[in-house]
mmCIF file of C-alpha atoms and ligand atoms in Angstrom:
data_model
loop_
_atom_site.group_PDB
_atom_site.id
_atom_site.type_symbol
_atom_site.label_atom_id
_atom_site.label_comp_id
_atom_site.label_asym_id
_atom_site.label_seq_id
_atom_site.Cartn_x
_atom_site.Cartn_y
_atom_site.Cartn_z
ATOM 1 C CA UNK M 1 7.578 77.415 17.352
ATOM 2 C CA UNK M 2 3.885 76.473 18.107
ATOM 3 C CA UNK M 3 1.806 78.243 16.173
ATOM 4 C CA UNK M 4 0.138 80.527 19.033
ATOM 5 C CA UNK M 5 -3.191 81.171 18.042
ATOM 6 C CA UNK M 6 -3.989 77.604 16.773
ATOM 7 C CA UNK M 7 -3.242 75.722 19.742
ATOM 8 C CA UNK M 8 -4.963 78.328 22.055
ATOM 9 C CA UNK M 9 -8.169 77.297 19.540
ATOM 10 C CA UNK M 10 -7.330 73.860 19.966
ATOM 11 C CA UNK M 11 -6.581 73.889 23.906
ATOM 12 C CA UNK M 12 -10.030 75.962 24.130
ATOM 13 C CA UNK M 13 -11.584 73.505 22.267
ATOM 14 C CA UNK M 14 -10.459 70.252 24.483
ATOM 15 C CA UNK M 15 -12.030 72.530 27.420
ATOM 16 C CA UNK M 16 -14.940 72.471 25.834
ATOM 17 C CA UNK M 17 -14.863 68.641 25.720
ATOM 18 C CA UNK M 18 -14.765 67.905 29.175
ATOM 19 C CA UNK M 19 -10.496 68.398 29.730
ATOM 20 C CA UNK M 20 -10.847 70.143 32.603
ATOM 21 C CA UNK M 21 -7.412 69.262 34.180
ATOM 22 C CA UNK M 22 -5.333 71.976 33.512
ATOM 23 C CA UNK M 23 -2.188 70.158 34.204
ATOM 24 C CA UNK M 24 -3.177 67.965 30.773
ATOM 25 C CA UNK M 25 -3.846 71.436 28.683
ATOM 26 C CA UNK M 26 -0.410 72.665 29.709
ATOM 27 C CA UNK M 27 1.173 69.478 28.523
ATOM 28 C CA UNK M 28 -1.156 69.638 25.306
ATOM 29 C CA UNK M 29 -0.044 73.601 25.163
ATOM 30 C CA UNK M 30 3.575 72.680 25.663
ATOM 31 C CA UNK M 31 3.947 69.729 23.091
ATOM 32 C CA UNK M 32 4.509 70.482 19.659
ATOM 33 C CA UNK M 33 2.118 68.102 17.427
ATOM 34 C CA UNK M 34 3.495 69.404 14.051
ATOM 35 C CA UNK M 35 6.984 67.828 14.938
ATOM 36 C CA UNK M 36 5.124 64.296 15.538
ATOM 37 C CA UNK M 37 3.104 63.782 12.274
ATOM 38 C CA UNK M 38 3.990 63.512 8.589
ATOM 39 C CA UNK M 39 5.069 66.761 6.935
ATOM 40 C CA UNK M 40 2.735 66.917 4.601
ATOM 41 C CA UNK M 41 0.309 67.172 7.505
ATOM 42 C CA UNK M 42 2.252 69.848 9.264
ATOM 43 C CA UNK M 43 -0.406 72.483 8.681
ATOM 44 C CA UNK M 44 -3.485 70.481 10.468
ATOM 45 C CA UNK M 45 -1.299 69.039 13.619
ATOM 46 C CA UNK M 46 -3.472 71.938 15.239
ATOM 47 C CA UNK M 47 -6.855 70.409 14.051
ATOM 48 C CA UNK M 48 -8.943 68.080 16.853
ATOM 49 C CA UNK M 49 -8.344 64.993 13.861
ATOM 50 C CA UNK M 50 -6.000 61.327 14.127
ATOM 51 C CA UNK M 51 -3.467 62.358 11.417
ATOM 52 C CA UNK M 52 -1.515 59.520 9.163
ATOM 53 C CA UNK M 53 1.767 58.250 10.368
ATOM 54 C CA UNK M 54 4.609 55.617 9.035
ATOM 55 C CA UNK M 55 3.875 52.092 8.821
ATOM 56 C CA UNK M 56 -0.230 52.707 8.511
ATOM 57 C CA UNK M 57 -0.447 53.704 11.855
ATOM 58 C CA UNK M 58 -2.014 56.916 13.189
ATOM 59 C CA UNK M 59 -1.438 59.581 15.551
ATOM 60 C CA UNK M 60 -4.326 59.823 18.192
ATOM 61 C CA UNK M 61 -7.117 62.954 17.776
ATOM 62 C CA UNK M 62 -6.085 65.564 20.541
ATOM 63 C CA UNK M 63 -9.057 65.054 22.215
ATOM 64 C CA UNK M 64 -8.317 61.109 22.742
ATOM 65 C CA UNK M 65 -4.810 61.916 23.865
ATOM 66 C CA UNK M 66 -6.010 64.424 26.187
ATOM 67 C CA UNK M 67 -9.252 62.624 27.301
ATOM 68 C CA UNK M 68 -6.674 59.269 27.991
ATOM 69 C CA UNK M 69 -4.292 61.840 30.054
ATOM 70 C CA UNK M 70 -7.043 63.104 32.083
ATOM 71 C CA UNK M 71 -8.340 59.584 32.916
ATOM 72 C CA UNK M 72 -4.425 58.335 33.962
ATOM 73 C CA UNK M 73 -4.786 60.838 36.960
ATOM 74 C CA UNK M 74 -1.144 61.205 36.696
ATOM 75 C CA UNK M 75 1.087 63.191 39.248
ATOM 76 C CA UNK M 76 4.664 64.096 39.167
ATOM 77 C CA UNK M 77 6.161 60.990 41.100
ATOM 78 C CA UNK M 78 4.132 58.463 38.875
ATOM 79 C CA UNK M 79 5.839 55.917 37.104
ATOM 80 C CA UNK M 80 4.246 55.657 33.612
ATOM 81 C CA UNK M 81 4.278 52.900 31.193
ATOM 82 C CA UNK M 82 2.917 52.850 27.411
ATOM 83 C CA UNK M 83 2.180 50.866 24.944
ATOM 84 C CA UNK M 84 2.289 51.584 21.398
ATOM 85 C CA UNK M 85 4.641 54.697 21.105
ATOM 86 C CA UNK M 86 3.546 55.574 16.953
ATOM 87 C CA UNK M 87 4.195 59.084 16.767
ATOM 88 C CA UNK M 88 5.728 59.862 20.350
ATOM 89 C CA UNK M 89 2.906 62.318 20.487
ATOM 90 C CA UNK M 90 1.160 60.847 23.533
ATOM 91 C CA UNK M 91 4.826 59.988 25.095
ATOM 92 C CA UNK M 92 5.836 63.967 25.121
ATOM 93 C CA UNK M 93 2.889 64.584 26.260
ATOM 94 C CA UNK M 94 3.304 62.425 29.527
ATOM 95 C CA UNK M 95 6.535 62.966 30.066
ATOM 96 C CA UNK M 96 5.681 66.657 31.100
ATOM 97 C CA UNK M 97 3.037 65.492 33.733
ATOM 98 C CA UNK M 98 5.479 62.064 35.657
ATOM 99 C CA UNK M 99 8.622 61.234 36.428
ATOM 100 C CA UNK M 100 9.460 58.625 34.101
ATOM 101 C CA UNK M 101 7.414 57.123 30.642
ATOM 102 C CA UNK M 102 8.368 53.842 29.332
ATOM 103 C CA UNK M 103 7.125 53.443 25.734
ATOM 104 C CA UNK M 104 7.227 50.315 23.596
ATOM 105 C CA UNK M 105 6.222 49.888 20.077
ATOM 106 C CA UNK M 106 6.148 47.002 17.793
ATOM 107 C CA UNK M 107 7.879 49.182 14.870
ATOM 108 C CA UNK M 108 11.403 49.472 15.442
ATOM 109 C CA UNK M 109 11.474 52.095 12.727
ATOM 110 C CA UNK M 110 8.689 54.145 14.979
ATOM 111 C CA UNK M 111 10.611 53.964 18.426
ATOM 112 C CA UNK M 112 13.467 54.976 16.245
ATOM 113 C CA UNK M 113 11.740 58.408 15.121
ATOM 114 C CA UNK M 114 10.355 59.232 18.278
ATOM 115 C CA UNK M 115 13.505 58.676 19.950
ATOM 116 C CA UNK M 116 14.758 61.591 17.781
ATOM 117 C CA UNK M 117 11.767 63.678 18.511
ATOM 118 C CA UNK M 118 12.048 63.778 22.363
ATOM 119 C CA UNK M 119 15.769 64.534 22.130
ATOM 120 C CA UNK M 120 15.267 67.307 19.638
ATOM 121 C CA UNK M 121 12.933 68.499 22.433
ATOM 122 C CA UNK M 122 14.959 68.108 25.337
ATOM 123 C CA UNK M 123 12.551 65.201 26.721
ATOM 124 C CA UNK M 124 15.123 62.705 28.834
ATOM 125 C CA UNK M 125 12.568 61.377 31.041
ATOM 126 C CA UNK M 126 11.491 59.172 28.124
ATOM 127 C CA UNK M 127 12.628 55.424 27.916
ATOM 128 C CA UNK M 128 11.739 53.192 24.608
ATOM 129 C CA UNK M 129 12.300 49.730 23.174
ATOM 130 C CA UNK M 130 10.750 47.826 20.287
ATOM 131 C CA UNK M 131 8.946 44.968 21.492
ATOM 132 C CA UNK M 132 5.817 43.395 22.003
ATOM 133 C CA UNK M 133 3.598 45.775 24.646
ATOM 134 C CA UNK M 134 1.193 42.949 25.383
ATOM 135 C CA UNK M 135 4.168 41.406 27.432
ATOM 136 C CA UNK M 136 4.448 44.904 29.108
ATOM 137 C CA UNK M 137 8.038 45.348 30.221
ATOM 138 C CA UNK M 138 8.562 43.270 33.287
ATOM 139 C CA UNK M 139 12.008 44.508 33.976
ATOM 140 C CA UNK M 140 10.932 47.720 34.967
ATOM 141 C CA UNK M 141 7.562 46.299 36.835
ATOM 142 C CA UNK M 142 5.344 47.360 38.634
ATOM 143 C CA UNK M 143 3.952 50.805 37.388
ATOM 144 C CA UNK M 144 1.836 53.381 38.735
ATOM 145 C CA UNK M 145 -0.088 53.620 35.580
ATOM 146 C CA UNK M 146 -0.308 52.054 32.046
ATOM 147 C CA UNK M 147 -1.681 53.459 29.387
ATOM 148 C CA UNK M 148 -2.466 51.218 25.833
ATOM 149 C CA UNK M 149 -2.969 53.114 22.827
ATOM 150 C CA UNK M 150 -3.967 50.616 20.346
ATOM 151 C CA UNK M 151 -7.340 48.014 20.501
ATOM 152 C CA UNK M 152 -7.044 44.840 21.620
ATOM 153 C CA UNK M 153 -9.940 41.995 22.661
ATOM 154 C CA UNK M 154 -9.085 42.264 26.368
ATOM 155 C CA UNK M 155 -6.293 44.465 28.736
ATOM 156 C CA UNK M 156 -3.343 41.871 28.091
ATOM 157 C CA UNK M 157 -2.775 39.875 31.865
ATOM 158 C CA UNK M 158 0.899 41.129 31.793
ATOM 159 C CA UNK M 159 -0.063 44.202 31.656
ATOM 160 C CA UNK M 160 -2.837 44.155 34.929
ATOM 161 C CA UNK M 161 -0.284 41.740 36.850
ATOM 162 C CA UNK M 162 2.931 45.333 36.268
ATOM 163 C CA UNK M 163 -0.152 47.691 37.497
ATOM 164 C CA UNK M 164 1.238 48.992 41.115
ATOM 165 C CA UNK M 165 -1.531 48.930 44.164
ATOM 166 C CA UNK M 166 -3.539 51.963 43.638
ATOM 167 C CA UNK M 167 -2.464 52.000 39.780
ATOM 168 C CA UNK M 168 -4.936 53.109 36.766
ATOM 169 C CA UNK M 169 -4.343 51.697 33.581
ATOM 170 C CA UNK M 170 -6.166 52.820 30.411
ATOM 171 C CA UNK M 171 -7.023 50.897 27.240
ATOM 172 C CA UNK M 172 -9.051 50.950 24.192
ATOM 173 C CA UNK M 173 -10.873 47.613 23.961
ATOM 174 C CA UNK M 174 -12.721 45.915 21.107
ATOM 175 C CA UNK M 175 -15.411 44.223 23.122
ATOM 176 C CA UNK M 176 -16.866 43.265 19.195
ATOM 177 C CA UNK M 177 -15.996 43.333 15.978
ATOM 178 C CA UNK M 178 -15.829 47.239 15.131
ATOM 179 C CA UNK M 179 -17.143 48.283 18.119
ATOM 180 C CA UNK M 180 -14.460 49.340 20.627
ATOM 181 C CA UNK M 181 -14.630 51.027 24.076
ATOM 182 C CA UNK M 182 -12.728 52.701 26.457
ATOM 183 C CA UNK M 183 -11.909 51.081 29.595
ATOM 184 C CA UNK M 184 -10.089 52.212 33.039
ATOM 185 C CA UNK M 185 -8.853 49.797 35.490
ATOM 186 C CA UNK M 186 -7.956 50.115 38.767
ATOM 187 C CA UNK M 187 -5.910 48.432 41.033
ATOM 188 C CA UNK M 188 -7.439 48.303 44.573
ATOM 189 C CA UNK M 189 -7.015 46.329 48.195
ATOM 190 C CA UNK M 190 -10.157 44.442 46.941
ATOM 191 C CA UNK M 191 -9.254 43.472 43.822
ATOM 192 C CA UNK M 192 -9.667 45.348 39.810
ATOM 193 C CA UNK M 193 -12.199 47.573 39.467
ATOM 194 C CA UNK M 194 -13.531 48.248 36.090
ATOM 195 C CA UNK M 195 -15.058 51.205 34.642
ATOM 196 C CA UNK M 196 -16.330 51.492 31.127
ATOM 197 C CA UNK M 197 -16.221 54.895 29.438
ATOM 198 C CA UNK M 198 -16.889 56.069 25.966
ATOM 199 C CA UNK M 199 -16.987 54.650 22.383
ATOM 200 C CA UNK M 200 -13.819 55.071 20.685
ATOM 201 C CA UNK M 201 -11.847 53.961 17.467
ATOM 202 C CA UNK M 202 -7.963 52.700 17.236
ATOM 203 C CA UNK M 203 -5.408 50.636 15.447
ATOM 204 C CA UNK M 204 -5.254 47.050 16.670
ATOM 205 C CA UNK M 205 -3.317 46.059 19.222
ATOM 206 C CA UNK M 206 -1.362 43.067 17.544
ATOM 207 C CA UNK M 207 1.341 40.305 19.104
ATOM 208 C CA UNK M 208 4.815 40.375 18.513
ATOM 209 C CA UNK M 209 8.036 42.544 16.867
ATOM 210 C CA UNK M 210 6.703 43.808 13.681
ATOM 211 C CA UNK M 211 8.145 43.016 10.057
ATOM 212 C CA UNK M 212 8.805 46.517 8.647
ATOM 213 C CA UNK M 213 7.019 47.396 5.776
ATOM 214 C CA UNK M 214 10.157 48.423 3.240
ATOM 215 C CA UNK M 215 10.358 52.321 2.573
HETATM 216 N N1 SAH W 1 0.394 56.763 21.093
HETATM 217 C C1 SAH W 1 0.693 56.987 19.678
HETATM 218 C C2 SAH W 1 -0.354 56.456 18.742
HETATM 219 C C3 SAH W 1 -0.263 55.018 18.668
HETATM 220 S S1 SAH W 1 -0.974 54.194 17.275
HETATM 221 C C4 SAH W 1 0.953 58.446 19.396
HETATM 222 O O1 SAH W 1 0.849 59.275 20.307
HETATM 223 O O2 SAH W 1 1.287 58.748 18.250
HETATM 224 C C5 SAH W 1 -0.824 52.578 17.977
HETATM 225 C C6 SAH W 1 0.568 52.022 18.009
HETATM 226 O O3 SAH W 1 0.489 50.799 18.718
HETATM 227 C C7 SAH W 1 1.143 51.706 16.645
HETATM 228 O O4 SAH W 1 2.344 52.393 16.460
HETATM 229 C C8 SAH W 1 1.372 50.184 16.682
HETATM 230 O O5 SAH W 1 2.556 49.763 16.023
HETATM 231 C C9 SAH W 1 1.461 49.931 18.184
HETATM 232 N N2 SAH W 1 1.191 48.567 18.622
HETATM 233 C C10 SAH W 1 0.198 47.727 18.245
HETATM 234 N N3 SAH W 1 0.315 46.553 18.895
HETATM 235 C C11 SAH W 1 1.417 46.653 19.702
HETATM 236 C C12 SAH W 1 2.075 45.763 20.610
HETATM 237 N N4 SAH W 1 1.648 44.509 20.847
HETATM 238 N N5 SAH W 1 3.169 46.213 21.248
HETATM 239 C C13 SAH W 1 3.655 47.464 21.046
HETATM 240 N N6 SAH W 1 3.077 48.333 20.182
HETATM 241 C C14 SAH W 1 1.969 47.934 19.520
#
């Protein structure tokens, strides 16, 4: 069960922030966080805070996942691809707003656990694979918007070549050491058009199939 008064606090909250699409606070209101982070953290999955997950990677602040949401301008046809599944968290959350999310992480052990989470919540419009995201997933190309959840020095080319015509894709960027941004691009007649957004703070994006950490 979500815990009713927390999430309304939460969702009212996010409003406050600027999520003004009420499509995204539905899909915020309708997503469980506790199932996606550690259960020793079970108690603050209601809490606007990144939260701890396997492998020393994090699940996104509710704000960030909703702010990123927002920004996709995602409707119920859209084909969705992301990379850097973690948690599953920002997944669910999609998968209530498109037709179809594609998620790749580098963690086999991750794509693994949030495989188990959307089944457990009756999500089947949810595809994974372990991989490398920076290579995008070219077998299922192009896609009506991407969405990159961990920091990398520029949008990898793969990924803007699989953006549809008329297709956002959003990405953390480290433009310097430690200082990271967030970036929309857009796929138009005339070319990509860039828009730079606000200062933000993620895992790295980082090449190749990951060696898991033993447990
Ligand atoms: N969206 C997630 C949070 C992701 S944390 C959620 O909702 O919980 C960032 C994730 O990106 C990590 O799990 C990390 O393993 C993954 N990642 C980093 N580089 C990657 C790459 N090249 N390909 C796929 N996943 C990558």
């Amino acid at each position: 069960m979500i815990d009713a008064p927390r999430i309304i606090q939460l969702l009212m909250e996010l409003r406050g922030q600027g999520i003004t699409d009420t499509r995204v606070l539905s899909a915020i209101e309708m997503t469980p966080r506790e199932q996606f982070v550690p259960e020793a953290f079970a108690d603050r999955a209601y809490e606007n805070i990144p939260l701890p997950i396997a492998q020393g990677q994090t699940i996104s602040q509710p704000y960030i996942v909703a702010y990123m949401t927002q920004l996709l301008e995602v409707g119920p046809r859209a084909k969705v691809l992301e990379i850097g599944t973690g948690s599953g968290y920002q997944a669910a959350v999609l998968a209530r707003l498109c037709r179809r999310v594609y998620t790749v992480d580098r963690y086999r052990s991750l794509v693994q656990e949030a495989q188990r989470r959307f089944q457990a919540l009756d999500l089947h419009n949810i595809t994974t694979r372990t991989g490398d995201g920076m290579k995008g997933w070219p077998e299922q190309a192009p896609f009506d918007r991407i969405i990159v959840t961990a920091a990398g020095r520029e949008v990898p080319a793969a990924l803007v070549e699989q953006l549809a015509e008329g297709g956002v894709l959003v990405a953390p960027l480290e433009e310097k050491p430690g200082e990271q941004v967030m970036v929309r691009l857009r796929r138009t007649p005339e070319g990509i058009a860039r828009e730079r957004l606000i200062p933000v703070r993620f895992v790295p994006l980082l090449p190749g199939v990951a060696e898991e950490r033993q447990v």
